[in-house]
Tab-separated table of C-alpha atoms in Angstrom:
chain	number	residue	atom	x	y	z
A	22	UNK	CA	21.432	0.367	-18.869
A	23	UNK	CA	18.183	-1.386	-17.949
A	24	UNK	CA	16.354	-3.422	-20.586
A	25	UNK	CA	12.855	-2.627	-21.786
A	26	UNK	CA	11.047	-5.452	-19.905
A	27	UNK	CA	12.418	-4.169	-16.577
A	28	UNK	CA	11.459	-0.583	-17.371
A	29	UNK	CA	8.027	-1.708	-18.532
A	30	UNK	CA	7.516	-3.731	-15.364
A	31	UNK	CA	8.346	-0.760	-13.172
A	32	UNK	CA	6.031	1.502	-15.160
A	33	UNK	CA	3.120	-0.914	-14.706
A	34	UNK	CA	3.922	-1.253	-11.004
A	35	UNK	CA	3.924	2.495	-10.451
A	36	UNK	CA	0.731	2.930	-12.470
A	37	UNK	CA	-1.267	0.293	-10.589
A	38	UNK	CA	-0.062	0.480	-7.007
A	39	UNK	CA	0.245	4.216	-6.501
A	40	UNK	CA	-3.023	5.297	-4.843
A	41	UNK	CA	-2.500	8.907	-5.988
A	42	UNK	CA	-3.391	7.789	-9.526
A	43	UNK	CA	-6.825	6.522	-8.482
A	44	UNK	CA	-7.446	9.600	-6.332
A	45	UNK	CA	-6.450	12.058	-9.086
A	46	UNK	CA	-8.641	10.322	-11.660
A	47	UNK	CA	-11.702	10.175	-9.434
A	48	UNK	CA	-11.048	13.707	-8.113
A	49	UNK	CA	-11.051	15.102	-11.657
A	50	UNK	CA	-14.364	13.383	-12.447
A	51	UNK	CA	-16.026	14.668	-9.272
A	52	UNK	CA	-14.553	18.159	-9.754
A	53	UNK	CA	-16.009	18.474	-13.257
A	54	UNK	CA	-19.408	17.439	-11.945
A	55	UNK	CA	-19.326	19.856	-8.993
A	56	UNK	CA	-17.781	22.894	-10.670
A	57	UNK	CA	-19.642	22.809	-13.963
A	58	UNK	CA	-22.897	24.786	-14.315
A	59	UNK	CA	-25.846	22.506	-13.629
A	60	UNK	CA	-27.794	21.730	-16.769
A	61	UNK	CA	-29.868	18.905	-18.323
A	62	UNK	CA	-27.072	18.309	-20.813
A	63	UNK	CA	-24.535	17.730	-18.028
A	64	UNK	CA	-26.935	15.339	-16.292
A	65	UNK	CA	-27.425	13.404	-19.516
A	66	UNK	CA	-23.679	13.230	-20.101
A	67	UNK	CA	-23.049	11.776	-16.660
A	68	UNK	CA	-25.913	9.322	-17.124
A	69	UNK	CA	-24.197	8.043	-20.281
A	70	UNK	CA	-20.655	7.870	-18.976
A	71	UNK	CA	-21.598	6.827	-15.447
A	72	UNK	CA	-21.581	3.036	-16.104
A	73	UNK	CA	-18.153	3.257	-17.751
A	74	UNK	CA	-16.772	5.304	-14.879
A	75	UNK	CA	-18.161	2.726	-12.470
A	76	UNK	CA	-16.299	-0.056	-14.307
A	77	UNK	CA	-13.032	1.895	-14.130
A	78	UNK	CA	-13.516	2.587	-10.417
A	79	UNK	CA	-14.249	-1.080	-9.769
A	80	UNK	CA	-10.994	-1.974	-11.512
A	81	UNK	CA	-9.064	0.574	-9.443
A	82	UNK	CA	-10.555	-0.623	-6.148
A	83	UNK	CA	-10.284	-4.374	-6.752
A	84	UNK	CA	-6.856	-4.526	-5.048
A	85	UNK	CA	-8.410	-2.828	-2.005
A	86	UNK	CA	-11.311	-5.274	-1.761
A	87	UNK	CA	-9.117	-8.310	-2.372
A	88	UNK	CA	-6.588	-7.209	0.242
A	89	UNK	CA	-9.296	-6.520	2.846
A	90	UNK	CA	-10.711	-10.046	2.633
A	91	UNK	CA	-7.266	-11.638	2.427
A	92	UNK	CA	-5.833	-9.784	5.427
A	93	UNK	CA	-8.838	-10.619	7.605
A	94	UNK	CA	-7.598	-14.220	7.497
A	95	UNK	CA	-3.981	-13.411	8.441
A	96	UNK	CA	-2.912	-15.654	11.342
A	97	UNK	CA	-0.563	-14.836	14.232
A	98	UNK	CA	2.517	-16.452	12.648
A	99	UNK	CA	2.153	-14.399	9.478
A	100	UNK	CA	1.512	-11.200	11.463
A	101	UNK	CA	4.749	-11.807	13.363
A	102	UNK	CA	6.752	-12.366	10.205
A	103	UNK	CA	5.105	-9.339	8.619
A	104	UNK	CA	6.383	-7.201	11.485
A	105	UNK	CA	9.831	-8.838	11.352
A	106	UNK	CA	9.981	-8.310	7.581
A	107	UNK	CA	9.168	-4.589	7.957
A	108	UNK	CA	11.734	-4.118	10.706
A	109	UNK	CA	14.439	-5.952	8.785
A	110	UNK	CA	13.808	-3.854	5.655
A	111	UNK	CA	13.858	-0.673	7.774
A	112	UNK	CA	17.371	-1.398	9.061
A	113	UNK	CA	18.512	-2.794	5.703
A	114	UNK	CA	17.759	0.569	4.127
A	115	UNK	CA	19.753	2.259	6.859
A	116	UNK	CA	22.726	0.013	5.979
A	117	UNK	CA	22.598	0.060	2.171
A	118	UNK	CA	20.812	3.372	1.525
A	119	UNK	CA	17.222	4.548	1.583
A	120	UNK	CA	17.016	4.502	-2.214
A	121	UNK	CA	17.693	0.771	-2.349
A	122	UNK	CA	14.897	-1.144	-4.093
A	123	UNK	CA	14.099	-3.726	-1.428
A	124	UNK	CA	10.750	-5.475	-1.340
A	125	UNK	CA	9.299	-8.095	0.951
A	126	UNK	CA	6.405	-10.425	1.571
A	127	UNK	CA	5.557	-12.312	4.745
A	128	UNK	CA	4.526	-15.963	5.165
A	129	UNK	CA	3.834	-18.204	8.148
A	130	UNK	CA	7.349	-19.634	8.115
A	131	UNK	CA	9.331	-16.491	7.267
A	132	UNK	CA	9.478	-13.819	4.585
A	133	UNK	CA	10.847	-13.109	1.131
A	134	UNK	CA	13.189	-10.217	0.434
A	135	UNK	CA	14.074	-9.021	-3.055
A	136	UNK	CA	16.910	-6.750	-4.119
A	137	UNK	CA	19.321	-8.356	-1.634
A	138	UNK	CA	23.005	-8.357	-2.575
A	139	UNK	CA	24.510	-9.655	0.668
A	140	UNK	CA	22.998	-12.164	3.099
A	141	UNK	CA	25.165	-10.747	5.884
A	142	UNK	CA	23.309	-7.435	5.592
A	143	UNK	CA	20.041	-9.272	6.223
A	144	UNK	CA	21.379	-10.949	9.362
A	145	UNK	CA	22.766	-7.661	10.682
A	146	UNK	CA	19.532	-5.772	9.971
A	147	UNK	CA	17.527	-8.541	11.641
A	148	UNK	CA	19.690	-8.266	14.766
A	149	UNK	CA	19.208	-4.490	14.870
A	150	UNK	CA	15.461	-4.923	14.553
A	151	UNK	CA	15.345	-7.407	17.460
A	152	UNK	CA	17.405	-5.054	19.607
A	153	UNK	CA	15.040	-2.167	18.797
A	154	UNK	CA	12.021	-4.246	19.800
A	155	UNK	CA	13.693	-5.274	23.043
A	156	UNK	CA	14.245	-1.591	23.796
A	157	UNK	CA	10.532	-0.927	23.291
A	158	UNK	CA	10.811	0.734	19.870
A	159	UNK	CA	8.172	-0.849	17.647
A	160	UNK	CA	7.917	2.053	15.190
A	161	UNK	CA	10.477	0.374	12.938
A	162	UNK	CA	7.975	-2.379	12.027
A	163	UNK	CA	5.325	0.030	10.737
A	164	UNK	CA	6.217	0.841	7.131
A	165	UNK	CA	4.856	3.568	4.866
A	166	UNK	CA	6.008	1.446	1.891
A	167	UNK	CA	3.809	-1.517	2.875
A	168	UNK	CA	1.164	-2.587	0.376
A	169	UNK	CA	-1.467	-2.113	3.077
A	170	UNK	CA	-0.790	1.633	2.897
A	171	UNK	CA	-1.645	1.552	-0.794
A	172	UNK	CA	-4.933	-0.314	-0.410
A	173	UNK	CA	-5.903	1.852	2.586
A	174	UNK	CA	-5.299	4.992	0.525
A	175	UNK	CA	-7.258	3.560	-2.411
A	176	UNK	CA	-10.214	2.732	-0.190
A	177	UNK	CA	-10.048	6.134	1.490
A	178	UNK	CA	-10.014	8.023	-1.796
A	179	UNK	CA	-13.038	6.139	-3.135
A	180	UNK	CA	-14.941	6.589	0.145
A	181	UNK	CA	-14.258	10.320	0.481
A	182	UNK	CA	-15.010	11.223	-3.118
A	183	UNK	CA	-18.081	9.004	-3.424
A	184	UNK	CA	-19.634	10.631	-0.347
A	185	UNK	CA	-18.740	14.066	-1.759
A	186	UNK	CA	-20.258	13.254	-5.150
A	187	UNK	CA	-23.502	11.959	-3.638
A	188	UNK	CA	-23.840	15.010	-1.378
A	189	UNK	CA	-23.196	17.344	-4.311
A	190	UNK	CA	-25.825	15.571	-6.404
A	191	UNK	CA	-28.441	15.999	-3.641
A	192	UNK	CA	-27.575	19.398	-2.173
A	193	UNK	CA	-26.217	21.203	-5.265
A	194	UNK	CA	-23.350	23.159	-3.733
A	195	UNK	CA	-22.470	26.644	-4.964
A	196	UNK	CA	-19.253	27.049	-6.944
A	197	UNK	CA	-17.327	28.494	-3.980
A	198	UNK	CA	-18.597	25.854	-1.572
A	199	UNK	CA	-17.760	23.122	-4.098
A	200	UNK	CA	-14.194	24.434	-4.308
A	201	UNK	CA	-13.896	24.383	-0.507
A	202	UNK	CA	-15.284	20.847	-0.265
A	203	UNK	CA	-12.909	19.598	-2.969
A	204	UNK	CA	-9.941	21.233	-1.215
A	205	UNK	CA	-11.040	19.533	2.029
A	206	UNK	CA	-11.028	16.187	0.207
A	207	UNK	CA	-7.401	16.715	-0.799
A	208	UNK	CA	-6.375	17.664	2.751
A	209	UNK	CA	-8.200	14.710	4.295
A	210	UNK	CA	-6.702	12.281	1.788
A	211	UNK	CA	-3.146	13.530	2.314
A	212	UNK	CA	-3.403	13.428	6.111
A	213	UNK	CA	-5.566	10.380	6.735
A	214	UNK	CA	-3.950	8.012	4.245
A	215	UNK	CA	-0.884	7.695	6.482
A	216	UNK	CA	-2.596	8.026	9.862
A	217	UNK	CA	-5.261	5.454	8.990
A	218	UNK	CA	-2.860	3.195	7.132
A	219	UNK	CA	-0.375	2.977	10.007
A	220	UNK	CA	-3.210	2.375	12.497
A	221	UNK	CA	-4.565	-0.492	10.402
A	222	UNK	CA	-1.093	-2.007	10.188
A	223	UNK	CA	-0.592	-1.941	13.965
A	224	UNK	CA	-4.123	-3.129	14.752
A	225	UNK	CA	-4.678	-5.875	12.203
A	226	UNK	CA	-1.573	-6.759	10.168
A	227	UNK	CA	1.405	-6.834	12.541
A	228	UNK	CA	2.289	-8.573	15.771
A	229	UNK	CA	5.301	-8.142	18.043
A	230	UNK	CA	3.836	-10.410	20.702
A	231	UNK	CA	6.766	-12.803	20.888
A	232	UNK	CA	9.512	-13.279	23.442
A	233	UNK	CA	12.259	-14.082	20.960
A	234	UNK	CA	12.866	-14.477	17.254
A	235	UNK	CA	15.718	-15.931	15.247
A	236	UNK	CA	16.742	-16.628	11.667
A	237	UNK	CA	16.816	-20.330	10.846
A	238	UNK	CA	18.121	-19.961	7.279
A	239	UNK	CA	18.549	-17.460	4.450
A	240	UNK	CA	18.216	-19.117	1.063
A	241	UNK	CA	18.290	-17.734	-2.461
A	242	UNK	CA	15.120	-18.546	-4.391
A	243	UNK	CA	14.724	-18.987	-8.133
A	244	UNK	CA	10.986	-18.419	-8.505
A	245	UNK	CA	11.230	-14.651	-8.759
A	246	UNK	CA	7.832	-12.959	-8.739
A	247	UNK	CA	6.766	-10.408	-11.358
A	248	UNK	CA	7.258	-7.276	-9.262
A	249	UNK	CA	10.345	-8.445	-7.355
A	250	UNK	CA	13.796	-6.965	-7.826
A	251	UNK	CA	16.709	-9.241	-8.833
A	252	UNK	CA	18.328	-11.438	-6.170
A	253	UNK	CA	15.530	-12.724	-3.977
A	254	UNK	CA	16.013	-14.628	-0.735
A	255	UNK	CA	13.697	-16.417	1.654
A	256	UNK	CA	14.383	-15.781	5.331
A	257	UNK	CA	13.103	-18.674	7.407
A	258	UNK	CA	12.370	-17.620	10.959
A	259	UNK	CA	11.400	-19.073	14.328
A	260	UNK	CA	9.616	-17.190	17.104
A	261	UNK	CA	8.674	-18.187	20.625
A	262	UNK	CA	6.091	-16.843	23.074
């Protein structure tokens, strides 16, 4: 049975990093504004709560803004290890089960993996990933579980709904048109969050432009991060052009 700190950590993680939470919150606010009968009282209400809503939205989008500026400075070595990390996790899940709680983070010299029970599984998954890349299959390095997918979805939700809210405030849609526009927001968010997120990964965050890659060492680390699963290792790598 898991202890309370572990359960609490996972609850906080799911609350903060799941972009659906931000989208649902903002969607509800915009929906109330668009579907309610227009009146001076409603306008006054939104004028009063607007600053507080803005503070909440800023809090929800801070991870997006921070990640954008941080990833713009990602160098080639880190992009390579980011791709290698994704590919290794992809084949690790095939070996130990898709429900395995495996997390990773890339650095210039390698990458961390948490939730690892057997170093041999890491080496085997790494070898499978290299073979897949040599065969021209780079899809394994693009991961839907990557944190970039979360920040992309957060940014998309804020962008879509802010534009919708501003248009509704200027044009004053009818009730039926408002319902259609809101439904379109849901469809666009569901579809584009993955399409856009995977494109951003390939274009800016990953690199498979190397002739060879190898594992130099796999070492257990003691400085476990807050959101990491038990048993964390650092995989030191070496790539060549």
